[in-house]
PDB file of C-alpha atoms in Angstrom:
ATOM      1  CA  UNK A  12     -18.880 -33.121 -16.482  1.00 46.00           C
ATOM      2  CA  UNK A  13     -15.933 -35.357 -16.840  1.00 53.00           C
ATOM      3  CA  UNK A  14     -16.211 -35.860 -21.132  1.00 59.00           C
ATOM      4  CA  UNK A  15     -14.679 -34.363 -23.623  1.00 88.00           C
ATOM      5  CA  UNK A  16     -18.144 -33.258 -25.557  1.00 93.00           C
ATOM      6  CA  UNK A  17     -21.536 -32.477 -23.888  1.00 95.00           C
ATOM      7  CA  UNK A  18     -24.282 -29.941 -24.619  1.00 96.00           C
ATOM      8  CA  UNK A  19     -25.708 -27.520 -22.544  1.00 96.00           C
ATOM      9  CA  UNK A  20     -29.288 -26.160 -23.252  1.00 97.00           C
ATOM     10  CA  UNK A  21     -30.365 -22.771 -21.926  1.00 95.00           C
ATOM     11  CA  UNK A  22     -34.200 -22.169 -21.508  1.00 96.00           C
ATOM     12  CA  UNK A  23     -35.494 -19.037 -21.140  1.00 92.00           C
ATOM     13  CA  UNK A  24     -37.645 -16.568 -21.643  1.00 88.00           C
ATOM     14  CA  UNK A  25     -36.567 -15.254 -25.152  1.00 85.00           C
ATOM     15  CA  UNK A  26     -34.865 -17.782 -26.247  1.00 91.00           C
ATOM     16  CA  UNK A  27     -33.938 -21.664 -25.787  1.00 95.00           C
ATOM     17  CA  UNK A  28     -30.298 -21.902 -26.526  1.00 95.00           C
ATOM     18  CA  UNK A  29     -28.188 -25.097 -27.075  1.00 96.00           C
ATOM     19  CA  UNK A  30     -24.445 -24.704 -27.197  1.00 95.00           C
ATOM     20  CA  UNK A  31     -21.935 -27.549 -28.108  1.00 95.00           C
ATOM     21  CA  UNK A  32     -18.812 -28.202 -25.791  1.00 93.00           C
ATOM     22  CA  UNK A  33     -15.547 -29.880 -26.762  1.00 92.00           C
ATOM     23  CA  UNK A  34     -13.136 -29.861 -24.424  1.00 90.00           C
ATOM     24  CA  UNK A  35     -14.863 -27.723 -22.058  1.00 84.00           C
ATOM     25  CA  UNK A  36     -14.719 -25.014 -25.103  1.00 87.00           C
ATOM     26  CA  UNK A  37     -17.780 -23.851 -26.685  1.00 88.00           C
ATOM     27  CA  UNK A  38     -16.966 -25.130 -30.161  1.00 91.00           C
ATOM     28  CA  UNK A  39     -21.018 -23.878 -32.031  1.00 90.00           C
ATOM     29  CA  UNK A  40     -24.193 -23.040 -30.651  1.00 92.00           C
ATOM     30  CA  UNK A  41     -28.064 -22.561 -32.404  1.00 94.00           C
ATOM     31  CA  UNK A  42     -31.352 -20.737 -30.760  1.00 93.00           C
ATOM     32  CA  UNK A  43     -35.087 -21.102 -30.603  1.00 92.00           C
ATOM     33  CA  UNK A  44     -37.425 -19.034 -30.056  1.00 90.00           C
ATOM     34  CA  UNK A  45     -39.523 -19.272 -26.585  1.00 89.00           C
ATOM     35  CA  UNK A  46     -42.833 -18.796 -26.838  1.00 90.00           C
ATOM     36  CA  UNK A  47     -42.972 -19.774 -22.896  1.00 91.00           C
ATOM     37  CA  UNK A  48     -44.259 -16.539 -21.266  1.00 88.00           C
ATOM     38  CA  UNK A  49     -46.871 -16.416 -24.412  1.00 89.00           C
ATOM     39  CA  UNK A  50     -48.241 -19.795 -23.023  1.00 93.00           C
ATOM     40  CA  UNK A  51     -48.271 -19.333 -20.123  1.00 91.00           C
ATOM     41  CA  UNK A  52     -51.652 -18.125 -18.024  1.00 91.00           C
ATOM     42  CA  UNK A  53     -51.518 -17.772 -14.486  1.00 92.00           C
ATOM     43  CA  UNK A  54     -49.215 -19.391 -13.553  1.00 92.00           C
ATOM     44  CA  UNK A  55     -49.733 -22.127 -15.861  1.00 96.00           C
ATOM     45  CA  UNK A  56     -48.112 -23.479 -19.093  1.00 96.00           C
ATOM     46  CA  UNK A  57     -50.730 -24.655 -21.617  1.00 96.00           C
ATOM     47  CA  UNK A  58     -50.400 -27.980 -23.806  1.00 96.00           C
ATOM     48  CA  UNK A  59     -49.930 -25.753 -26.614  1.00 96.00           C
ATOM     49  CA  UNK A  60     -46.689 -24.047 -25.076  1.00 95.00           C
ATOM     50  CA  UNK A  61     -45.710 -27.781 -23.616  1.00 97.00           C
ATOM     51  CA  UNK A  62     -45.710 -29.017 -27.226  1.00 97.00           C
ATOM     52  CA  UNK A  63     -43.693 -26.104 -28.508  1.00 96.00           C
ATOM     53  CA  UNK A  64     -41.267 -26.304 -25.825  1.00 97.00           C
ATOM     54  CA  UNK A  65     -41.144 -29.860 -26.606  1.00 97.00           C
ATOM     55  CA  UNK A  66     -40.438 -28.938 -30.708  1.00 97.00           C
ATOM     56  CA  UNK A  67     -37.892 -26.381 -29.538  1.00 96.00           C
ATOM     57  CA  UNK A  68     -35.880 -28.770 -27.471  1.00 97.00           C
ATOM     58  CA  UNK A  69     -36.069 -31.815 -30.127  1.00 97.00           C
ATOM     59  CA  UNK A  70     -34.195 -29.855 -33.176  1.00 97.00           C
ATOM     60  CA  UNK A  71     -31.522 -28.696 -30.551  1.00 97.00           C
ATOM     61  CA  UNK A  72     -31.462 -32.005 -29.461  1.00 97.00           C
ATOM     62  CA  UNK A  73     -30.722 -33.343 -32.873  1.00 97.00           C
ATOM     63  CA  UNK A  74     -28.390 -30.185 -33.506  1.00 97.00           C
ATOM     64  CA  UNK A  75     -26.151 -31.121 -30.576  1.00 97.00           C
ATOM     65  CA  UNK A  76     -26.063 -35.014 -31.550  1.00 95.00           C
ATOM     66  CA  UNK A  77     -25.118 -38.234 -29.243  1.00 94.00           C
ATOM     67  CA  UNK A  78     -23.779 -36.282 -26.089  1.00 96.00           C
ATOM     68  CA  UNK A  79     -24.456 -35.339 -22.760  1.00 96.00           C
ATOM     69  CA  UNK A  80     -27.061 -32.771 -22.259  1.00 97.00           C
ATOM     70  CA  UNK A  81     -27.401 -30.805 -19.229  1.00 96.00           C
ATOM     71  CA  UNK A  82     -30.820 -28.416 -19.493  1.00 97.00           C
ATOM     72  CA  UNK A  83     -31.921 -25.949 -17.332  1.00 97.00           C
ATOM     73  CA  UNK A  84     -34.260 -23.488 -17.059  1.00 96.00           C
ATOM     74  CA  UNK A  85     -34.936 -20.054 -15.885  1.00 93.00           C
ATOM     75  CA  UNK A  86     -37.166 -17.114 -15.152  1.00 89.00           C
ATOM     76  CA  UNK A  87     -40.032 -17.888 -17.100  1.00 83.00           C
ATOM     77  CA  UNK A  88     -40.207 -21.576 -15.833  1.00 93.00           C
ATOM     78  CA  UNK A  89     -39.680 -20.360 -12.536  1.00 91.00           C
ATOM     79  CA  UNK A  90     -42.715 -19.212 -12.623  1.00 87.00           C
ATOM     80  CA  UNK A  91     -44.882 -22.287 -13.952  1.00 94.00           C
ATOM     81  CA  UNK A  92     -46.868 -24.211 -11.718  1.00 96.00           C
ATOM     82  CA  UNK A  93     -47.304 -27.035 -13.434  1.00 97.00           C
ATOM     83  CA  UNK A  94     -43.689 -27.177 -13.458  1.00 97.00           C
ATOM     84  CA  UNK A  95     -43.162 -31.130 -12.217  1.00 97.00           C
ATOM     85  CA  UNK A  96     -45.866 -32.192 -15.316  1.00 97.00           C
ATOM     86  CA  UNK A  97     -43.827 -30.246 -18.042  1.00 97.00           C
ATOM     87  CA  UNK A  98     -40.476 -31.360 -16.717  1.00 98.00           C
ATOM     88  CA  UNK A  99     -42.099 -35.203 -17.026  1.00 98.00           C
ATOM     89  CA  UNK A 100     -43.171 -34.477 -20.587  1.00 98.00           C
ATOM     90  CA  UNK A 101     -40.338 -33.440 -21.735  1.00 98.00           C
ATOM     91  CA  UNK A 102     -38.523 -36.205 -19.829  1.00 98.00           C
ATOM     92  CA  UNK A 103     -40.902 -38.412 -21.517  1.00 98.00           C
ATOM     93  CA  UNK A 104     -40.885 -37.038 -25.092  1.00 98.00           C
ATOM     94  CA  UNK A 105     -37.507 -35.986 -25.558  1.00 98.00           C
ATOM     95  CA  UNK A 106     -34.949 -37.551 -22.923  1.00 97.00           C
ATOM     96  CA  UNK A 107     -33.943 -34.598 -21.604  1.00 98.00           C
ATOM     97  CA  UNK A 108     -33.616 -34.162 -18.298  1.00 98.00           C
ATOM     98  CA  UNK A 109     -34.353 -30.200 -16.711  1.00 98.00           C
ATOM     99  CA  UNK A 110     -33.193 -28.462 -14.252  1.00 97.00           C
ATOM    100  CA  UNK A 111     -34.942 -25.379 -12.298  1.00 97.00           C
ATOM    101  CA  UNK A 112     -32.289 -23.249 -11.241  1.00 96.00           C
ATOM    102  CA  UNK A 113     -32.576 -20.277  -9.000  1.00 93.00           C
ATOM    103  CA  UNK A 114     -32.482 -16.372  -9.361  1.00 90.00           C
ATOM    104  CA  UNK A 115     -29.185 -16.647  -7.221  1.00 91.00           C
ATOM    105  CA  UNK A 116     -27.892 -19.465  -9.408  1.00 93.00           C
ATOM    106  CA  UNK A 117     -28.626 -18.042 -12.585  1.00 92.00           C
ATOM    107  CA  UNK A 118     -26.473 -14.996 -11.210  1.00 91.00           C
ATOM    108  CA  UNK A 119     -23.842 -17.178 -10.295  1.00 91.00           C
ATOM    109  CA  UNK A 120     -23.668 -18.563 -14.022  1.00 90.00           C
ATOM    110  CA  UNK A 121     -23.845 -15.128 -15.148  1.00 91.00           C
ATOM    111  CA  UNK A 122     -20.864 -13.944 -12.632  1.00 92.00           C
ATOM    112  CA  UNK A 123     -19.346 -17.017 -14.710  1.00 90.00           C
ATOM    113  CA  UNK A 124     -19.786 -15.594 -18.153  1.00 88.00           C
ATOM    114  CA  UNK A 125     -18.206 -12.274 -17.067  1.00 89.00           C
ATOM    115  CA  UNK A 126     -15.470 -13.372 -15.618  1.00 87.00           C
ATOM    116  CA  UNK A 127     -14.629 -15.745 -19.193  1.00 83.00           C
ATOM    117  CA  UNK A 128     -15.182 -12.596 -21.342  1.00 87.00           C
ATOM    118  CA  UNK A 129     -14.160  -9.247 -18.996  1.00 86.00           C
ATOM    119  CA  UNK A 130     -10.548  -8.980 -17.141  1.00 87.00           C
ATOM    120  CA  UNK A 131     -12.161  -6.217 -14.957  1.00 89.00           C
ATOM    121  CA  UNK A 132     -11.759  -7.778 -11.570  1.00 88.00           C
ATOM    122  CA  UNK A 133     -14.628  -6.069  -9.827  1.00 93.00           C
ATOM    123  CA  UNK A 134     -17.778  -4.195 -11.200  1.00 94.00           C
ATOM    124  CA  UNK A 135     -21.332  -4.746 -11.211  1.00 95.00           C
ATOM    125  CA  UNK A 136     -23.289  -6.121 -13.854  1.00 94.00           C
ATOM    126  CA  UNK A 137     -27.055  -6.591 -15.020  1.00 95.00           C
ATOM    127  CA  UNK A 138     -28.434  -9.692 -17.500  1.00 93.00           C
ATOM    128  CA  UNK A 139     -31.388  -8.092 -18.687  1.00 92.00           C
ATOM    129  CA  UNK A 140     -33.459 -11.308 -20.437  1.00 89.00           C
ATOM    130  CA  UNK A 141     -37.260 -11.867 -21.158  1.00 88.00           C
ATOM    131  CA  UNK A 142     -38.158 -12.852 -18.206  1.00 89.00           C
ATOM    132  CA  UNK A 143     -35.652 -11.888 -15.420  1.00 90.00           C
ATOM    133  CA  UNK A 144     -32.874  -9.075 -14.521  1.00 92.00           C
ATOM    134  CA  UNK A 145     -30.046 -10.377 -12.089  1.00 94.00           C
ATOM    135  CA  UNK A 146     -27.559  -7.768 -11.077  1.00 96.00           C
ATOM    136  CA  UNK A 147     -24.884  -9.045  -9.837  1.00 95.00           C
ATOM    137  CA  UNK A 148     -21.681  -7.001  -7.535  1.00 96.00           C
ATOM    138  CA  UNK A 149     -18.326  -8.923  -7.598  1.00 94.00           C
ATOM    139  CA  UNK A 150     -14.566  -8.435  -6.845  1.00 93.00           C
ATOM    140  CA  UNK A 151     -11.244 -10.513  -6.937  1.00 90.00           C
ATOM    141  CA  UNK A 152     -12.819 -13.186  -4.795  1.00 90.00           C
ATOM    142  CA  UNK A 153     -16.022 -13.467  -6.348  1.00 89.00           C
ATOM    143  CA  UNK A 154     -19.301 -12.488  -6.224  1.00 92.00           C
ATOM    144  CA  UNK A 155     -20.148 -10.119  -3.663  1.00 94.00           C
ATOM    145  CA  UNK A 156     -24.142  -9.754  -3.773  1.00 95.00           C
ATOM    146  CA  UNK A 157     -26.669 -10.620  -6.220  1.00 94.00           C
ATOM    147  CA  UNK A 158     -29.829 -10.171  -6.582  1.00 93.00           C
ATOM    148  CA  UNK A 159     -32.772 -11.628  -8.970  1.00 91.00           C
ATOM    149  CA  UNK A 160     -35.743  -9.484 -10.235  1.00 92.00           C
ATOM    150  CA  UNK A 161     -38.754 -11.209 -12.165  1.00 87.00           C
ATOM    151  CA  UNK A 162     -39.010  -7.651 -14.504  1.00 89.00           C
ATOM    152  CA  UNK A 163     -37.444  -8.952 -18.025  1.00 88.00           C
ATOM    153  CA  UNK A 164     -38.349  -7.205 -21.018  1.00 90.00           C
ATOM    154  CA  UNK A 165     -40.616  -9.701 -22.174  1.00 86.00           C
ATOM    155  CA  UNK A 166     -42.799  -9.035 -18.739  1.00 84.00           C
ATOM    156  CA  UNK A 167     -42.851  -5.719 -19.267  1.00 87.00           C
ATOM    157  CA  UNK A 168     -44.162  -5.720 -22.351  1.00 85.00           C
ATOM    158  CA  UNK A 169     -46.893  -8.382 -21.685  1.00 81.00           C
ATOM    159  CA  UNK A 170     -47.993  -5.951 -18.422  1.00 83.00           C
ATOM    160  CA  UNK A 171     -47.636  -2.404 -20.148  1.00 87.00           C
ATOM    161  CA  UNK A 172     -48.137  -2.748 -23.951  1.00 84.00           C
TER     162      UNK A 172
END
């Protein structure tokens, strides 16, 4: 993204995040909860989770004000079969346009996050959400291996409590 200001929104299995950008610098961010792995029943995301998704994404909407948004989603939408029809509504309803990113991409991003935040150049590391783990093995040059598994702590709870 070439401007100065933009917003990115995060939505996952916990928690649908928007975080404000000046400058390429996080400058504020604000969460909602997601209720998306509630709504969901095999497979598929009821009207009832499309309209709270839909809330959700409105306020953060009007939280990050007139910029660029770039949404994407994770695990939990992964995981939604009625993907396309959700991605329209919310298209429709709200103007924002999401994106389905990958286990592998999602690792990438997180590989990203270290790397801003930890000077160790090599390690491994897990992102333990709601919906997904990635652990991901990098050096000096980058990411070495990753690896996606759909057992967040939000699944494990639906399947063993």
């Amino acid at each position: 993204m070439n401007t100065r200001k933009f917003g990115i929104i995060d939505i996952g299995s916990n928690t649908i995040r928007a975080v404000k950008y000046k400058d390429n610098r996080p400058c504020g961010d604000k969460a909602a909860a997601s209720h998306i792995l509630h709504f969901t029943n095999e497979g598929i995301l009821s009207e009832e989770g499309a309209v709270d998704l839909i809330s959700s994404l409105l306020q953060l909407k009007e939280y990050l004000g007139d910029v660029p948004i770039y949404a994407f989603a994770t695990s939990a939408m992964r995981d939604v079969k009625n993907f396309c029809d959700i991605k329209k509504q919310v298209s429709d309803k709200t103007g924002i346009e999401i994106e389905l990113i990958s286990g592998e991409t999602e690792a990438e991003y997180d590989y990203m996050a270290i790397r801003s935040v930890c000077a160790d150049k090599c390690g491994i590391a897990v992102d333990l959400g709601g919906g997904s783990a990635q652990v991901i093995a990098f050096d000096e040059n980058g990411v070495k291996e990753s690896e996606s598994f759909a057992i967040g702590v939000k699944r494990m709870r639906n399947a063993f409590c």
